[in-house]
Amino acid sequence: MPILSQIALPARLERLQAFLHLATQCARQQGLSDKKIHEIELVLEEALVNVFHYAYPGKDGEVEVICRTDPGGRLIIETIDTGLPFDPLSLEDPDLTLDVAERKVGGLGVYLMKILMDEVHYRREGNKNILTFVVYPK
């Protein structure tokens, strides 16, 4: 699959905009709508902030974002880190029927990933967490 762009930077909040910019540029190159680009930015931000806050407790680490397309024209965005193993897709979806005050804290960002992207996959390869977002051509 051809790589459109990739970046690897320290897993720090001040680097968030660089990652989002890369994904936005890739999505624009694929002719995605502004709405879909905003959705990509939202889910990528959720994924990256989780890595920044929880993947490397007490130490520095790195995160990589890769944008590629597949032969079907799907945009594939991967986040890769070598932090603690964590499958965000293993979390239960939040109970949206409960009042906000009654809900457990957390999990809404992962839920948004699932409903806003066409596909979301997680896999652990060696010491790497690889979270993949797939966006179908429209």
Short mmCIF file of C-alpha atoms in Angstrom, two decimals:
data_model
loop_
_atom_site.label_atom_id
_atom_site.label_comp_id
_atom_site.label_asym_id
_atom_site.label_seq_id
_atom_site.Cartn_x
_atom_site.Cartn_y
_atom_site.Cartn_z
CA MET A 1 0.00 0.00 0.00
CA PRO A 2 1.47 3.36 -0.94
CA ILE A 3 2.44 5.55 1.98
CA LEU A 4 1.22 9.10 1.50
CA SER A 5 3.00 10.50 4.51
CA GLN A 6 4.38 9.56 7.89
CA ILE A 7 5.78 11.24 10.93
CA ALA A 8 7.38 10.04 14.18
CA LEU A 9 7.71 12.47 17.07
CA PRO A 10 7.91 12.46 20.84
CA ALA A 11 4.57 11.48 22.40
CA ARG A 12 3.80 14.90 23.79
CA LEU A 13 0.76 17.12 23.66
CA GLU A 14 2.72 19.97 22.09
CA ARG A 15 3.27 17.70 19.04
CA LEU A 16 -0.45 17.05 18.51
CA GLN A 17 -0.89 19.69 15.81
CA ALA A 18 1.92 18.21 13.69
CA PHE A 19 0.21 14.80 13.72
CA LEU A 20 -3.21 16.31 12.94
CA HIS A 21 -1.77 18.42 10.14
CA LEU A 22 -0.29 15.33 8.49
CA ALA A 23 -3.60 13.44 8.66
CA THR A 24 -5.54 16.45 7.41
CA GLN A 25 -3.25 16.84 4.42
CA CYS A 26 -3.60 13.16 3.55
CA ALA A 27 -7.39 13.34 3.82
CA ARG A 28 -7.51 16.44 1.60
CA GLN A 29 -5.35 14.69 -1.00
CA GLN A 30 -7.95 11.92 -1.07
CA GLY A 31 -10.73 14.42 -1.71
CA LEU A 32 -12.57 13.75 1.54
CA SER A 33 -15.21 16.22 2.68
CA ASP A 34 -14.52 18.84 5.34
CA LYS A 35 -16.94 16.96 7.62
CA LYS A 36 -15.02 13.70 7.26
CA ILE A 37 -11.70 15.51 7.75
CA HIS A 38 -12.98 17.00 11.02
CA GLU A 39 -14.08 13.53 12.12
CA ILE A 40 -10.62 12.15 11.32
CA GLU A 41 -9.04 14.98 13.32
CA LEU A 42 -11.33 14.27 16.27
CA VAL A 43 -10.65 10.54 16.45
CA LEU A 44 -6.94 10.95 15.84
CA GLU A 45 -6.75 13.54 18.59
CA GLU A 46 -8.56 11.16 20.96
CA ALA A 47 -6.18 8.32 20.12
CA LEU A 48 -3.04 10.43 20.37
CA VAL A 49 -3.96 12.15 23.62
CA ASN A 50 -4.53 8.71 25.13
CA VAL A 51 -1.04 7.70 24.02
CA PHE A 52 0.46 10.96 25.33
CA HIS A 53 -1.17 10.51 28.75
CA TYR A 54 -1.04 6.77 29.35
CA ALA A 55 1.35 4.88 27.06
CA TYR A 56 4.62 5.89 28.69
CA PRO A 57 4.08 6.39 32.44
CA GLY A 58 7.07 8.14 33.97
CA LYS A 59 9.18 8.10 30.83
CA ASP A 60 9.44 9.58 27.36
CA GLY A 61 8.25 7.76 24.29
CA GLU A 62 7.47 8.24 20.65
CA VAL A 63 4.43 7.89 18.46
CA GLU A 64 4.30 7.47 14.71
CA VAL A 65 1.41 8.30 12.39
CA ILE A 66 1.33 6.77 8.93
CA CYS A 67 -1.17 7.66 6.19
CA ARG A 68 -1.60 5.35 3.25
CA THR A 69 -4.15 4.21 0.74
CA ASP A 70 -5.04 0.70 -0.32
CA PRO A 71 -5.91 -0.55 -3.82
CA GLY A 72 -9.59 0.12 -3.08
CA GLY A 73 -8.89 3.81 -2.49
CA ARG A 74 -9.46 3.57 1.24
CA LEU A 75 -7.51 6.00 3.43
CA ILE A 76 -5.70 4.17 6.21
CA ILE A 77 -4.26 6.04 9.16
CA GLU A 78 -2.19 4.17 11.71
CA THR A 79 -0.90 5.31 15.08
CA ILE A 80 2.01 3.28 16.37
CA ASP A 81 3.57 3.48 19.80
CA THR A 82 5.79 1.26 21.91
CA GLY A 83 4.09 2.07 25.18
CA LEU A 84 2.17 -0.16 27.52
CA PRO A 85 -0.02 -2.68 25.71
CA PHE A 86 -3.52 -1.26 25.41
CA ASP A 87 -6.39 -2.30 23.19
CA PRO A 88 -8.81 0.62 23.26
CA LEU A 89 -11.37 -1.44 21.36
CA SER A 90 -11.62 -3.79 24.33
CA LEU A 91 -13.42 -1.07 26.30
CA GLU A 92 -17.16 -1.30 26.67
CA ASP A 93 -19.16 1.35 24.87
CA PRO A 94 -20.52 3.98 27.25
CA ASP A 95 -24.17 3.70 28.22
CA LEU A 96 -25.56 6.74 26.45
CA THR A 97 -29.00 6.14 27.92
CA LEU A 98 -27.73 7.25 31.34
CA ASP A 99 -27.64 10.85 32.43
CA VAL A 100 -24.17 12.39 32.00
CA ALA A 101 -23.77 12.60 35.78
CA GLU A 102 -24.45 8.87 36.10
CA ARG A 103 -22.03 7.65 33.41
CA LYS A 104 -18.57 6.27 34.12
CA VAL A 105 -15.74 8.62 33.20
CA GLY A 106 -13.89 7.64 30.04
CA GLY A 107 -14.64 5.58 26.98
CA LEU A 108 -16.49 8.23 25.00
CA GLY A 109 -13.47 8.96 22.78
CA VAL A 110 -13.12 5.31 21.83
CA TYR A 111 -16.86 5.16 21.14
CA LEU A 112 -16.48 8.15 18.80
CA MET A 113 -13.65 6.36 17.01
CA LYS A 114 -15.94 3.39 16.39
CA ILE A 115 -18.90 5.37 15.09
CA LEU A 116 -17.07 8.03 13.06
CA MET A 117 -14.60 5.80 11.20
CA ASP A 118 -15.63 3.14 8.69
CA GLU A 119 -13.33 0.64 10.40
CA VAL A 120 -11.11 0.71 13.48
CA HIS A 121 -8.62 -2.04 14.26
CA TYR A 122 -6.10 -2.66 17.00
CA ARG A 123 -3.22 -5.09 17.00
CA ARG A 124 -0.11 -5.64 19.06
CA GLU A 125 2.99 -6.51 17.06
CA GLY A 126 6.09 -7.16 19.14
CA ASN A 127 6.26 -4.20 21.49
CA LYS A 128 4.04 -1.97 19.35
CA ASN A 129 0.44 -0.86 19.75
CA ILE A 130 -0.98 -0.27 16.27
CA LEU A 131 -4.34 1.44 16.02
CA THR A 132 -5.71 1.65 12.49
CA PHE A 133 -8.48 3.91 11.20
CA VAL A 134 -9.97 3.15 7.80
CA VAL A 135 -11.99 5.66 5.80
CA TYR A 136 -13.82 4.53 2.69
CA PRO A 137 -13.77 6.72 -0.42
CA LYS A 138 -17.03 8.60 -0.84
#
